[in-house]
């Protein structure tokens, strides 16, 4: 991992493909030079977090004999998280974010900290970090304190599937706890790394959701043998939004070998059509016809979030900042989480919208009055005696409704605290955490839709006419849940399909 930046895909490779983290000699040198500079520079100057207290208590000088103990004090006092703890993949992402930002040589930390953080990632040692605690202004102080607590050999970790004391696991792995050298406590805690770590995971899964939404949407278009002009190049090029044109192109590519979509010119543009009520539907419902416009906006939102998140994990987000080039230390607010908070609110809205689209498409399939080709609730059994997808629809509808409520903004819910020192805060970690919940919910809605489409394909009995794209995922779904006409207990299958969607694009 080089000094200046890693790409989003490289970051994801470490998280999900378990590629090992390495620290280059160039990066090591910059970190060491930064530490040595700050150590000398701070001897006769007032430097926040080295020889001062923290927050509104920065007006108090800390004597040299107490400066290292001060770092331990901030770690211990702020290890105050509560609630549900973050998943291993989120914590791993947060550690990688913190490791990358501290490796930029802007923080003045000792090299031993970098190597120990690297070992946590490479050995799958996951600190216990709680969801509740951050207001996202001086960064993720509380959650990062729990990371720092583990690094100094205290607190708890998850290791080989068990929750255990850090001290025991470090002893087994032959790891020595971090010894504070200068300002490693506040350097670890001041920053946006937890909210950014969650945001990385969110963007990754949001991209998967979008891809699945496109694939499920085209399958429904095939089911009803829709006309192809709503995803045509000509129509979508008439609107100057990049995402819309990307989605339309994907639809054309995925449907290129479908035998079910129809050309309008061959049906409604030929003959005289003098009937007063047209037999063929002239235009489909919006949830089928407006896909490039709806999913295009979501695509652009995900792209924006990806750029912001990549910039953030490649940035120095603590305070103060060491600059070796000018040989100065600069105080400011790089720990403020506004970029992540705003972007996660936007992403949350977009994914909620995606779940709403899925729920409406599901309703279209289940209601014979509007699709006019399938039995009620895509019921392959005896109507009135069997229920098909009737019970499952309730889950999709209620989950979508929860998304709609969760989509209220966190970004505009600043509450002053810290003796009004933090008088405007980002709530970025809350924003990212709630967005993560919305994404998990949406995978559940899409799992229900995927099963329903698979049932519909079997009921119509023409799966050989569907596109290769649709046939491929249909076959994978059928390995998980076979076609059913008798009523089944669906919840085990729903969870398995959700897992499949999260792990496959």
Coordinates of C-alpha atoms in Angstrom, one line a residue, residues 61-496:
X61 CA -1.2 22.8 29.4
X62 CA -0.2 19.2 30.1
X63 CA 3.2 18.8 31.7
X64 CA 5.7 16.6 29.9
X65 CA 5.6 14.0 32.7
X66 CA 1.8 13.5 32.1
X67 CA 1.7 13.7 28.3
X68 CA 1.8 10.0 27.6
X69 CA -0.7 9.2 30.3
X70 CA -3.0 11.8 28.7
X71 CA -3.2 9.6 25.6
X72 CA -4.2 6.6 27.6
X73 CA -6.8 8.7 29.5
X74 CA -8.5 9.8 26.2
X75 CA -8.7 6.1 25.1
X76 CA -10.1 4.8 28.3
X77 CA -12.6 7.7 28.9
X78 CA -14.0 7.5 25.4
X79 CA -14.4 3.7 25.2
X80 CA -18.1 4.3 25.9
X81 CA -20.0 2.8 23.0
X82 CA -23.3 1.0 23.4
X83 CA -25.8 -0.9 21.4
X84 CA -25.3 -3.4 18.7
X85 CA -21.7 -4.0 17.6
X86 CA -20.5 -3.6 14.1
X87 CA -20.0 -6.6 11.8
X88 CA -16.4 -7.9 11.2
X89 CA -16.4 -6.6 7.6
X90 CA -17.3 -3.1 8.8
X91 CA -14.7 -3.1 11.5
X92 CA -12.1 -4.5 9.1
X93 CA -13.0 -1.7 6.7
X94 CA -12.7 0.9 9.5
X95 CA -9.3 -0.3 10.5
X96 CA -8.1 -0.2 6.9
X97 CA -9.4 3.4 6.5
X98 CA -7.5 4.4 9.7
X99 CA -4.4 2.6 8.7
X100 CA -4.4 4.3 5.3
X101 CA -4.9 7.8 6.6
X102 CA -2.3 7.4 9.3
X103 CA 0.2 6.1 6.7
X104 CA 0.1 9.4 4.8
X105 CA 2.7 10.9 7.1
X106 CA 0.4 13.7 8.2
X107 CA -0.3 12.5 11.7
X108 CA 3.1 12.1 13.5
X109 CA 2.4 8.6 14.8
X110 CA 5.0 6.0 15.7
X111 CA 5.7 3.3 13.1
X112 CA 4.8 0.6 15.6
X113 CA 1.2 1.6 15.5
X114 CA 1.0 1.1 11.7
X115 CA 2.5 -2.4 11.9
X116 CA 0.1 -3.4 14.7
X117 CA -2.9 -2.2 12.8
X118 CA -1.7 -4.1 9.8
X119 CA -1.5 -7.3 11.9
X120 CA -5.1 -6.9 13.1
X121 CA -6.2 -6.9 9.4
X122 CA -4.0 -9.7 8.2
X123 CA -4.7 -12.0 11.1
X124 CA -8.5 -11.3 11.2
X125 CA -8.5 -9.9 14.7
X126 CA -11.7 -7.8 14.9
X127 CA -12.0 -5.3 17.7
X128 CA -15.4 -5.0 19.5
X129 CA -16.8 -1.6 18.3
X130 CA -20.3 -0.5 19.0
X131 CA -22.7 1.3 16.7
X132 CA -23.7 4.0 19.2
X133 CA -21.3 6.7 20.1
X134 CA -20.3 9.0 17.3
X135 CA -21.6 12.5 16.4
X136 CA -19.1 12.6 13.6
X137 CA -17.5 15.9 14.4
X138 CA -14.1 15.3 16.0
X139 CA -14.5 12.2 13.9
X140 CA -15.6 8.9 15.4
X141 CA -14.1 9.5 18.8
X142 CA -16.0 6.8 20.7
X143 CA -15.9 4.0 18.1
X144 CA -12.2 4.7 17.4
X145 CA -11.5 4.7 21.1
X146 CA -12.6 1.0 21.1
X147 CA -10.1 0.3 18.3
X148 CA -7.4 2.1 20.3
X149 CA -8.3 0.2 23.4
X150 CA -7.6 -3.1 21.6
X151 CA -4.3 -1.7 20.2
X152 CA -3.1 -1.0 23.7
X153 CA -4.0 -4.6 24.6
X154 CA -7.3 -4.0 26.4
X155 CA -10.9 -4.4 25.5
X156 CA -12.4 -7.3 23.5
X157 CA -12.0 -8.7 20.0
X158 CA -13.7 -11.3 17.8
X159 CA -11.2 -14.0 16.9
X160 CA -12.0 -17.3 15.1
X161 CA -15.7 -16.8 15.6
X162 CA -15.5 -16.1 19.3
X163 CA -15.7 -12.9 21.5
X164 CA -12.6 -12.9 23.6
X165 CA -10.3 -10.6 25.6
X166 CA -7.7 -8.8 23.6
X167 CA -5.0 -9.7 26.1
X168 CA -5.6 -13.5 25.5
X169 CA -5.6 -13.2 21.7
X170 CA -2.5 -11.0 21.6
X171 CA -0.7 -13.6 23.8
X172 CA -1.7 -16.4 21.4
X173 CA -0.7 -14.5 18.3
X174 CA 2.6 -13.2 19.9
X175 CA 1.5 -9.6 19.4
X176 CA 2.8 -6.8 21.7
X177 CA 0.3 -4.1 22.7
X178 CA 1.0 -0.6 21.4
X179 CA 3.1 1.6 23.7
X180 CA 2.2 5.3 23.3
X181 CA 5.1 7.3 22.1
X182 CA 3.7 10.8 21.4
X183 CA 0.1 11.3 20.3
X184 CA -1.0 7.9 19.1
X185 CA -4.2 8.0 21.3
X186 CA -5.7 11.1 19.8
X187 CA -4.3 10.4 16.3
X188 CA -6.2 7.1 16.3
X189 CA -9.4 8.6 17.6
X190 CA -9.6 11.9 15.7
X191 CA -10.9 11.0 12.3
X192 CA -13.7 9.8 10.0
X193 CA -12.5 6.2 9.6
X194 CA -15.5 4.3 11.1
X195 CA -18.1 6.3 9.1
X196 CA -15.9 5.9 6.0
X197 CA -15.4 2.2 6.6
X198 CA -19.1 1.7 6.7
X199 CA -19.5 3.9 3.6
X200 CA -17.1 1.8 1.6
X201 CA -19.2 -1.3 2.4
X202 CA -22.4 0.6 1.6
X203 CA -21.1 1.7 -1.8
X204 CA -20.0 -1.8 -2.6
X205 CA -23.3 -3.4 -1.8
X206 CA -25.3 -0.5 -3.3
X207 CA -23.5 -1.3 -6.6
X208 CA -24.6 -5.0 -6.3
X209 CA -28.1 -4.0 -5.6
X210 CA -28.3 -1.8 -8.6
X211 CA -26.9 -4.5 -10.9
X212 CA -29.5 -7.0 -9.5
X213 CA -32.3 -4.4 -9.9
X214 CA -31.4 -4.1 -13.6
X215 CA -31.4 -7.8 -14.1
X216 CA -34.7 -8.4 -12.3
X217 CA -36.3 -5.5 -14.1
X218 CA -35.3 -6.8 -17.6
X219 CA -36.7 -10.2 -16.6
X220 CA -40.1 -8.6 -15.9
X221 CA -39.9 -6.8 -19.2
X222 CA -39.4 -10.2 -20.8
X223 CA -42.3 -11.8 -18.9
X224 CA -44.8 -9.2 -20.3
X225 CA -43.1 -9.0 -23.7
X226 CA -42.6 -5.3 -23.5
X227 CA -41.7 -3.0 -26.4
X228 CA -38.0 -2.2 -26.7
X229 CA -38.0 1.5 -27.4
X230 CA -38.1 2.7 -23.8
X231 CA -34.5 1.5 -23.4
X232 CA -33.4 2.4 -26.9
X233 CA -30.3 4.5 -27.6
X234 CA -32.3 7.1 -29.4
X235 CA -34.9 7.8 -26.7
X236 CA -32.4 7.9 -23.9
X237 CA -29.8 10.0 -25.7
X238 CA -32.4 12.7 -25.9
X239 CA -31.9 13.3 -22.2
X240 CA -28.4 14.4 -21.1
X241 CA -27.9 12.3 -17.9
X242 CA -25.0 9.9 -18.0
X243 CA -26.6 7.3 -15.6
X244 CA -29.7 7.1 -17.7
X245 CA -27.7 6.2 -20.8
X246 CA -25.6 3.7 -18.9
X247 CA -28.7 1.8 -17.6
X248 CA -30.3 1.9 -21.0
X249 CA -27.1 0.4 -22.6
X250 CA -27.0 -2.3 -20.0
X251 CA -30.6 -3.2 -20.6
X252 CA -30.0 -3.4 -24.4
X253 CA -26.9 -5.6 -23.8
X254 CA -28.7 -7.9 -21.4
X255 CA -31.7 -8.3 -23.6
X256 CA -29.8 -8.6 -26.9
X257 CA -30.6 -12.4 -27.2
X258 CA -34.1 -12.3 -25.7
X259 CA -36.8 -13.7 -27.9
X260 CA -39.6 -12.0 -25.8
X261 CA -39.1 -8.3 -26.1
X262 CA -40.9 -6.7 -29.1
X263 CA -40.1 -4.0 -31.6
X264 CA -42.8 -1.3 -31.6
X265 CA -42.3 -0.8 -35.3
X266 CA -43.3 -4.4 -36.0
X267 CA -46.5 -4.3 -34.0
X268 CA -48.0 -0.8 -33.4
X269 CA -46.5 0.9 -36.4
X270 CA -47.9 -1.6 -39.0
X271 CA -51.4 -2.1 -40.2
X272 CA -54.3 0.4 -39.7
X273 CA -55.2 -0.2 -36.1
X274 CA -58.8 1.2 -36.3
X275 CA -60.1 -0.5 -33.2
X276 CA -61.4 1.9 -30.5
X277 CA -59.8 -0.1 -27.7
X278 CA -56.3 -1.4 -28.5
X279 CA -55.7 -5.1 -27.6
X280 CA -52.0 -4.6 -27.1
X281 CA -50.9 -2.3 -24.2
X282 CA -49.5 0.9 -25.8
X283 CA -47.2 1.6 -22.9
X284 CA -46.2 -0.3 -19.8
X285 CA -46.5 0.8 -16.2
X286 CA -43.8 3.2 -15.0
X287 CA -42.0 0.5 -12.9
X288 CA -41.2 -1.3 -16.2
X289 CA -41.0 1.6 -18.7
X290 CA -39.0 4.3 -16.7
X291 CA -36.1 2.1 -15.6
X292 CA -33.3 4.1 -17.3
X293 CA -34.6 7.3 -15.7
X294 CA -35.1 5.8 -12.2
X295 CA -32.1 3.5 -12.1
X296 CA -30.0 6.1 -13.9
X297 CA -30.4 8.6 -11.1
X298 CA -29.4 5.8 -8.6
X299 CA -26.4 4.9 -10.7
X300 CA -25.2 8.5 -10.7
X301 CA -25.7 8.8 -6.9
X302 CA -23.6 5.6 -6.3
X303 CA -20.8 7.0 -8.6
X304 CA -20.8 10.2 -6.6
X305 CA -20.7 8.3 -3.3
X306 CA -17.8 6.1 -4.5
X307 CA -15.7 9.2 -5.5
X308 CA -16.3 10.9 -2.1
X309 CA -15.6 7.8 -0.1
X310 CA -12.4 7.1 -2.1
X311 CA -11.2 10.6 -1.5
X312 CA -12.0 10.4 2.2
X313 CA -10.1 7.1 2.9
X314 CA -7.1 8.6 1.1
X315 CA -7.2 11.8 3.2
X316 CA -5.7 12.8 6.5
X317 CA -8.7 13.3 8.8
X318 CA -7.2 14.0 12.2
X319 CA -6.1 17.1 14.0
X320 CA -3.6 18.7 13.9
X321 CA -1.9 17.9 10.5
X322 CA 1.8 17.6 10.1
X323 CA 3.3 18.9 6.9
X324 CA 6.9 17.8 6.3
X325 CA 7.3 20.0 3.2
X326 CA 6.7 23.3 5.1
X327 CA 7.9 21.9 8.4
X328 CA 4.8 23.2 10.1
X329 CA 1.8 21.8 12.1
X330 CA -1.6 23.0 11.1
X331 CA -4.7 23.0 13.3
X332 CA -8.2 22.7 11.9
X333 CA -11.2 20.4 11.3
X334 CA -10.3 17.6 8.9
X335 CA -12.0 15.2 11.3
X336 CA -15.4 16.7 10.4
X337 CA -17.6 14.1 8.7
X338 CA -19.8 16.3 6.5
X339 CA -18.7 14.7 3.2
X340 CA -19.6 11.2 4.3
X341 CA -22.7 12.2 6.1
X342 CA -24.3 14.1 3.2
X343 CA -23.2 11.4 0.7
X344 CA -24.7 8.6 2.9
X345 CA -28.0 10.5 3.2
X346 CA -28.1 10.7 -0.6
X347 CA -27.2 7.0 -1.0
X348 CA -29.8 6.1 1.5
X349 CA -32.5 7.9 -0.5
X350 CA -31.4 6.3 -3.7
X351 CA -31.4 2.7 -2.3
X352 CA -34.8 3.3 -0.6
X353 CA -36.0 4.4 -4.0
X354 CA -34.6 1.1 -5.5
X355 CA -36.5 -0.9 -2.9
X356 CA -39.7 1.0 -3.7
X357 CA -39.2 0.2 -7.4
X358 CA -38.7 -3.5 -6.5
X359 CA -41.8 -3.5 -4.3
X360 CA -44.0 -2.0 -7.1
X361 CA -42.6 -4.5 -9.6
X362 CA -43.5 -7.3 -7.2
X363 CA -47.0 -5.9 -6.8
X364 CA -47.3 -5.8 -10.6
X365 CA -46.5 -9.5 -10.8
X366 CA -48.8 -10.5 -8.0
X367 CA -51.9 -8.6 -9.2
X368 CA -53.5 -10.3 -12.2
X369 CA -55.7 -7.3 -12.9
X370 CA -52.7 -5.3 -14.0
X371 CA -50.3 -7.9 -15.4
X372 CA -53.1 -9.9 -17.1
X373 CA -50.9 -13.0 -17.7
X374 CA -50.3 -14.6 -14.2
X375 CA -52.5 -16.1 -11.6
X376 CA -53.1 -14.1 -8.4
X377 CA -50.0 -13.9 -6.2
X378 CA -48.2 -16.0 -8.8
X379 CA -49.9 -18.9 -7.2
X380 CA -49.0 -22.2 -9.0
X381 CA -51.3 -24.2 -6.8
X382 CA -55.1 -24.2 -6.3
X383 CA -56.5 -20.7 -6.0
X384 CA -58.3 -20.3 -2.7
X385 CA -56.6 -23.3 -1.2
X386 CA -52.9 -22.4 -1.8
X387 CA -51.4 -18.9 -1.3
X388 CA -48.4 -18.7 -3.6
X389 CA -46.5 -15.5 -2.8
X390 CA -49.3 -13.8 -0.8
X391 CA -47.6 -14.1 2.6
X392 CA -44.2 -13.1 1.3
X393 CA -45.5 -9.9 -0.2
X394 CA -46.3 -8.6 3.3
X395 CA -42.6 -8.9 4.2
X396 CA -41.5 -6.9 1.1
X397 CA -44.1 -4.2 1.7
X398 CA -43.3 -3.7 5.4
X399 CA -39.6 -3.7 4.8
X400 CA -39.9 -1.1 2.1
X401 CA -42.0 1.0 4.4
X402 CA -39.3 0.8 7.0
X403 CA -36.8 2.0 4.4
X404 CA -39.0 5.0 3.7
X405 CA -39.0 6.0 7.4
X406 CA -35.3 5.4 7.8
X407 CA -34.6 7.7 4.9
X408 CA -35.1 10.9 6.9
X409 CA -31.8 12.8 6.9
X410 CA -29.2 12.5 9.6
X411 CA -27.1 15.3 8.0
X412 CA -29.5 18.0 9.1
X413 CA -29.8 16.6 12.7
X414 CA -26.8 18.3 14.3
X415 CA -27.0 18.6 18.1
X416 CA -24.4 20.7 19.8
X417 CA -22.4 19.0 22.6
X418 CA -19.0 18.9 24.2
X419 CA -19.7 22.2 26.2
X420 CA -20.7 23.6 22.8
X421 CA -17.2 23.2 21.5
X422 CA -18.7 20.9 18.9
X423 CA -21.5 23.3 18.1
X424 CA -22.3 21.8 14.7
X425 CA -21.7 18.1 14.0
X426 CA -22.1 15.8 11.0
X427 CA -23.8 12.7 12.4
X428 CA -21.9 10.9 9.7
X429 CA -21.6 7.5 11.4
X430 CA -25.3 7.5 12.2
X431 CA -26.0 8.3 8.6
X432 CA -23.7 5.5 7.3
X433 CA -25.1 3.0 9.8
X434 CA -28.7 3.7 8.9
X435 CA -27.8 3.6 5.2
X436 CA -26.3 0.1 5.9
X437 CA -29.6 -1.0 7.4
X438 CA -31.5 0.3 4.4
X439 CA -29.2 -1.7 2.1
X440 CA -29.7 -4.9 4.1
X441 CA -33.4 -4.3 3.9
X442 CA -33.3 -3.8 0.2
X443 CA -31.5 -7.1 -0.4
X444 CA -34.5 -8.8 1.4
X445 CA -37.0 -7.1 -0.9
X446 CA -35.0 -8.1 -4.0
X447 CA -34.7 -11.7 -2.7
X448 CA -38.5 -11.8 -2.6
X449 CA -38.8 -10.3 -6.1
X450 CA -36.2 -12.8 -7.5
X451 CA -38.1 -15.8 -6.2
X452 CA -41.4 -14.4 -7.5
X453 CA -39.9 -13.8 -11.0
X454 CA -38.6 -17.4 -11.0
X455 CA -42.0 -18.7 -10.1
X456 CA -43.6 -16.6 -12.9
X457 CA -41.1 -17.9 -15.5
X458 CA -42.0 -21.5 -14.6
X459 CA -45.7 -20.8 -14.7
X460 CA -45.5 -19.3 -18.2
X461 CA -43.4 -22.3 -19.3
X462 CA -41.2 -20.4 -21.8
X463 CA -37.9 -20.0 -20.1
X464 CA -35.9 -21.0 -23.2
X465 CA -37.1 -17.7 -24.8
X466 CA -35.6 -15.5 -22.0
X467 CA -32.3 -13.8 -22.4
X468 CA -29.1 -15.5 -21.4
X469 CA -28.7 -13.0 -18.6
X470 CA -32.1 -14.0 -17.1
X471 CA -31.6 -17.7 -17.6
X472 CA -28.3 -17.6 -15.8
X473 CA -29.6 -16.1 -12.6
X474 CA -32.8 -18.1 -12.8
X475 CA -30.9 -21.3 -12.8
X476 CA -28.9 -20.2 -9.7
X477 CA -32.1 -19.3 -7.8
X478 CA -33.6 -22.7 -8.7
X479 CA -30.6 -24.4 -7.1
X480 CA -31.6 -22.6 -3.9
X481 CA -35.4 -22.9 -4.0
X482 CA -37.1 -25.3 -6.5
X483 CA -40.4 -24.4 -8.2
X484 CA -43.3 -24.9 -5.8
X485 CA -47.1 -25.3 -6.3
X486 CA -47.9 -26.5 -2.8
X487 CA -47.4 -24.0 0.0
X488 CA -44.0 -24.0 1.6
X489 CA -42.3 -22.4 4.7
X490 CA -40.3 -19.7 2.8
X491 CA -38.1 -18.0 5.4
X492 CA -35.0 -20.4 5.1
X493 CA -35.1 -19.9 1.3
X494 CA -35.4 -16.2 1.6
X495 CA -32.3 -15.9 3.7
X496 CA -30.3 -18.1 1.3

